[in-house]
Short mmCIF file of C-alpha atoms in Angstrom, two decimals:
data_model
loop_
_atom_site.label_atom_id
_atom_site.label_comp_id
_atom_site.label_asym_id
_atom_site.label_seq_id
_atom_site.Cartn_x
_atom_site.Cartn_y
_atom_site.Cartn_z
CA ASP A 160 48.01 -22.78 41.00
CA VAL A 161 46.97 -24.68 44.10
CA LYS A 162 43.50 -26.16 43.98
CA VAL A 163 41.22 -27.81 46.53
CA THR A 164 37.94 -28.90 45.02
CA GLN A 165 34.82 -29.79 46.93
CA SER A 166 32.33 -31.83 44.97
CA SER A 167 29.20 -29.81 45.72
CA ARG A 168 28.63 -26.15 46.47
CA TYR A 169 25.13 -26.71 47.85
CA LEU A 170 23.55 -29.92 49.08
CA VAL A 171 20.12 -30.66 50.52
CA LYS A 172 19.55 -33.95 52.31
CA ARG A 173 16.90 -35.48 54.52
CA THR A 174 17.28 -36.54 58.13
CA GLY A 175 18.66 -40.05 58.38
CA GLU A 176 20.31 -40.10 54.98
CA LYS A 177 23.93 -41.10 54.58
CA VAL A 178 25.84 -38.15 53.14
CA PHE A 179 29.21 -38.09 51.42
CA LEU A 180 31.19 -34.87 51.03
CA GLU A 181 34.15 -35.22 48.71
CA CYS A 182 37.33 -33.18 48.60
CA VAL A 183 40.16 -33.46 46.10
CA GLN A 184 43.47 -31.59 46.07
CA ASP A 185 45.89 -31.46 43.16
CA MET A 186 49.01 -30.40 45.05
CA ASP A 187 50.27 -33.76 46.32
CA HIS A 188 49.77 -32.54 49.88
CA GLU A 189 50.20 -34.98 52.72
CA ASN A 190 47.71 -33.36 55.07
CA MET A 191 44.00 -32.86 54.65
CA PHE A 192 41.37 -31.43 56.99
CA TRP A 193 37.61 -31.11 57.36
CA TYR A 194 36.06 -28.16 59.20
CA ARG A 195 32.54 -26.97 59.70
CA GLN A 196 31.64 -23.33 60.06
CA ASP A 197 28.56 -22.00 61.79
CA PRO A 198 27.57 -18.39 62.44
CA GLY A 199 29.16 -17.09 65.64
CA LEU A 200 31.22 -20.24 66.19
CA GLY A 201 34.06 -19.83 63.71
CA LEU A 202 35.67 -22.85 62.10
CA ARG A 203 35.70 -26.09 64.05
CA LEU A 204 37.86 -29.05 63.15
CA ILE A 205 36.03 -32.32 62.54
CA TYR A 206 38.70 -34.74 61.30
CA PHE A 207 42.12 -34.58 59.73
CA SER A 208 44.55 -36.90 58.02
CA TYR A 209 48.34 -36.77 57.77
CA ASP A 210 48.68 -39.70 55.41
CA VAL A 211 46.72 -42.12 53.27
CA LYS A 212 44.49 -44.42 55.31
CA MET A 213 45.28 -42.40 58.39
CA LYS A 214 42.79 -40.24 60.29
CA GLU A 215 42.59 -38.35 63.54
CA LYS A 216 39.66 -36.85 65.37
CA GLY A 217 39.38 -33.13 65.68
CA ASP A 218 37.30 -31.16 68.14
CA ILE A 219 33.84 -32.29 66.99
CA PRO A 220 34.02 -35.76 65.38
CA GLU A 221 30.71 -37.07 66.73
CA GLY A 222 28.31 -38.03 63.97
CA TYR A 223 31.02 -38.00 61.31
CA SER A 224 33.54 -40.37 59.81
CA VAL A 225 36.18 -39.94 57.12
CA SER A 226 37.92 -41.92 54.44
CA ARG A 227 41.28 -41.36 52.78
CA GLU A 228 42.03 -44.17 50.35
CA LYS A 229 44.12 -42.01 48.03
CA LYS A 230 46.45 -39.16 48.83
CA GLU A 231 44.50 -36.58 46.85
CA ARG A 232 41.02 -37.41 48.14
CA PHE A 233 39.53 -36.96 51.60
CA SER A 234 35.87 -37.80 52.15
CA LEU A 235 33.65 -36.73 55.01
CA ILE A 236 30.76 -39.05 55.79
CA LEU A 237 27.63 -38.28 57.76
CA GLU A 238 26.39 -41.75 58.67
CA SER A 239 22.86 -40.59 59.48
CA ALA A 240 22.36 -36.91 58.80
CA SER A 241 20.62 -34.81 61.42
CA THR A 242 19.32 -31.25 61.32
CA ASN A 243 22.09 -30.04 63.64
CA GLN A 244 24.58 -30.98 60.94
CA THR A 245 23.26 -28.25 58.69
CA SER A 246 26.37 -26.17 58.17
CA MET A 247 29.08 -24.96 55.83
CA TYR A 248 31.73 -27.65 55.41
CA LEU A 249 35.23 -26.66 54.42
CA CYS A 250 38.04 -28.90 53.28
CA ALA A 251 41.70 -27.87 53.43
CA SER A 252 45.11 -29.33 52.65
CA SER A 253 48.72 -28.49 53.50
CA VAL A 254 52.23 -29.67 52.74
CA GLU A 255 53.58 -29.83 56.25
CA GLN A 256 51.52 -30.58 59.31
CA TYR A 257 51.44 -26.99 60.49
CA GLU A 258 52.11 -25.12 57.30
CA LYS A 259 49.87 -22.93 55.19
CA LEU A 260 46.39 -24.33 54.66
CA PHE A 261 44.69 -24.19 51.28
CA PHE A 262 40.92 -24.25 51.49
CA GLY A 263 38.20 -25.29 49.11
CA SER A 264 35.18 -23.08 48.47
CA GLY A 265 32.99 -25.01 50.86
CA THR A 266 29.80 -27.08 50.73
CA GLN A 267 26.68 -25.60 52.25
CA LEU A 268 24.76 -28.59 53.54
CA SER A 269 21.13 -28.34 54.58
CA VAL A 270 19.55 -31.29 56.38
CA LEU A 271 15.78 -31.16 56.41
CA LEU B 267 48.24 -25.25 73.10
CA ALA B 268 48.64 -21.57 72.38
CA LYS B 269 45.33 -19.76 72.42
CA THR B 270 44.78 -16.57 70.48
CA THR B 271 42.56 -13.64 71.38
CA GLN B 272 41.53 -10.94 68.93
CA PRO B 273 38.76 -8.33 68.74
CA ILE B 274 35.39 -9.55 67.55
CA SER B 275 34.88 -6.71 65.09
CA MET B 276 36.37 -3.50 63.73
CA ASP B 277 35.14 -0.74 61.45
CA SER B 278 37.25 1.45 59.20
CA TYR B 279 36.82 3.99 56.44
CA GLU B 280 38.24 3.43 53.02
CA GLY B 281 41.81 4.59 52.61
CA GLN B 282 42.73 4.19 56.26
CA GLU B 283 45.35 1.88 57.66
CA VAL B 284 43.85 -0.90 59.78
CA ASN B 285 45.72 -2.68 62.55
CA ILE B 286 44.31 -5.86 64.07
CA THR B 287 46.07 -7.09 67.18
CA CYS B 288 46.12 -10.68 68.35
CA SER B 289 47.37 -11.89 71.71
CA HIS B 290 48.97 -15.32 72.11
CA ASN B 291 50.43 -15.40 75.61
CA ASN B 292 51.29 -19.10 75.59
CA ILE B 293 53.06 -19.19 72.27
CA ALA B 294 55.89 -21.73 72.16
CA THR B 295 59.45 -20.94 71.18
CA ASN B 296 59.26 -22.45 67.72
CA ASP B 297 55.71 -21.35 66.87
CA TYR B 298 54.92 -19.12 63.93
CA ILE B 299 52.03 -16.67 63.74
CA THR B 300 49.76 -16.98 60.73
CA TRP B 301 46.88 -14.83 59.52
CA TYR B 302 44.04 -15.84 57.24
CA GLN B 303 41.35 -13.80 55.50
CA GLN B 304 37.85 -15.08 54.75
CA PHE B 305 35.26 -13.52 52.49
CA PRO B 306 31.59 -14.52 52.73
CA SER B 307 30.81 -17.88 51.16
CA GLN B 308 34.48 -18.70 50.62
CA GLY B 309 37.13 -20.68 52.44
CA PRO B 310 39.83 -18.81 54.39
CA ARG B 311 42.85 -17.65 52.45
CA PHE B 312 46.41 -17.42 53.79
CA ILE B 313 47.60 -13.81 54.10
CA ILE B 314 50.89 -13.74 55.95
CA GLN B 315 53.08 -15.66 58.37
CA GLY B 316 55.91 -14.56 60.65
CA TYR B 317 58.10 -15.56 63.55
CA LYS B 318 59.49 -12.29 64.88
CA THR B 319 60.00 -8.60 64.04
CA LYS B 320 58.32 -7.57 60.81
CA VAL B 321 57.15 -9.37 57.70
CA THR B 322 55.67 -7.62 54.69
CA ASN B 323 54.12 -8.89 51.49
CA GLU B 324 51.93 -7.41 48.79
CA VAL B 325 48.82 -7.71 50.94
CA ALA B 326 49.78 -6.85 54.51
CA SER B 327 52.45 -6.38 57.14
CA LEU B 328 52.85 -8.40 60.30
CA PHE B 329 54.51 -6.92 63.36
CA ILE B 330 55.69 -9.21 66.15
CA PRO B 331 57.34 -7.73 69.26
CA ALA B 332 60.36 -9.29 70.92
CA ASP B 333 58.34 -11.15 73.55
CA ARG B 334 56.09 -12.61 70.81
CA LYS B 335 53.06 -12.55 73.11
CA SER B 336 51.10 -10.58 70.56
CA SER B 337 51.14 -9.70 66.90
CA THR B 338 49.57 -7.00 64.74
CA LEU B 339 48.29 -7.42 61.23
CA SER B 340 48.46 -4.15 59.35
CA LEU B 341 46.41 -3.52 56.21
CA PRO B 342 47.48 -0.34 54.41
CA ARG B 343 44.84 1.90 52.85
CA VAL B 344 41.92 -0.50 53.03
CA SER B 345 39.22 -0.61 50.41
CA LEU B 346 35.68 -1.98 50.46
CA SER B 347 37.02 -5.29 49.14
CA ASP B 348 39.00 -5.79 52.35
CA THR B 349 35.76 -6.33 54.25
CA ALA B 350 36.22 -9.85 55.59
CA VAL B 351 36.91 -11.92 58.69
CA TYR B 352 40.56 -12.12 59.72
CA TYR B 353 41.89 -15.05 61.75
CA CYS B 354 45.08 -15.18 63.78
CA LEU B 355 46.66 -18.58 64.51
CA ALA B 356 49.75 -19.55 66.47
CA ARG B 357 51.60 -22.34 64.75
CA ASN B 358 50.94 -25.13 67.17
CA THR B 359 47.24 -24.45 66.85
CA PRO B 360 47.02 -24.20 63.11
CA LEU B 361 44.16 -26.61 63.14
CA VAL B 362 42.12 -24.48 65.47
CA PHE B 363 40.59 -21.26 64.22
CA GLY B 364 39.00 -18.84 66.66
CA LYS B 365 36.08 -16.63 65.76
CA GLY B 366 38.28 -14.09 64.05
CA THR B 367 37.89 -10.35 63.67
CA ARG B 368 35.16 -9.10 61.38
CA LEU B 369 36.47 -6.04 59.57
CA SER B 370 33.92 -3.76 57.94
CA VAL B 371 35.24 -1.12 55.58
CA ILE B 372 32.93 1.82 55.05
CA ALA B 373 32.94 4.15 52.04
#
């Protein structure tokens, strides 16, 4: 069965810390995505990647960066965490660029 | 990019059929319509995808009229476990989720 694994379910960090959110998929999917979800705002796309070492900005990339050194792993990096980055972060992958997305369970990040 | 519009929320009693309509006026010729379901504290889950007419699977049916400017997700005989947020996406905006429709099923 398809599996997208996010490294942490809950994470608490302090303002200014560098934060790494890891996502691994076991389906050999080309495409991987990072979203954040906030109450009343739905899911918003942060970054996505259609190939190894490739990345594209989504709707809200400010304050974030990503890394994709291997096909199965897509990391989201908060260079200097701020309180407004407290959110649920969801990783997803897909075979084709616009095909069915498979989501991880999410990481609830709290920045204090 | 095709933008989708769907109701913010809906309520239903257990055992009823629920229809959630989504409008996508600017849908392109080769776009598909896809629906996702999201339970609290989980990532969205793919439900169904279609291009035209009707598609049915074990979870839901999807009705798409000839002009494809809207689509309707139909959930037969809902139960409490169908309480979730349902998202409609047109294929060329698969990366963009709206706010979805929050369905509450009441006993």
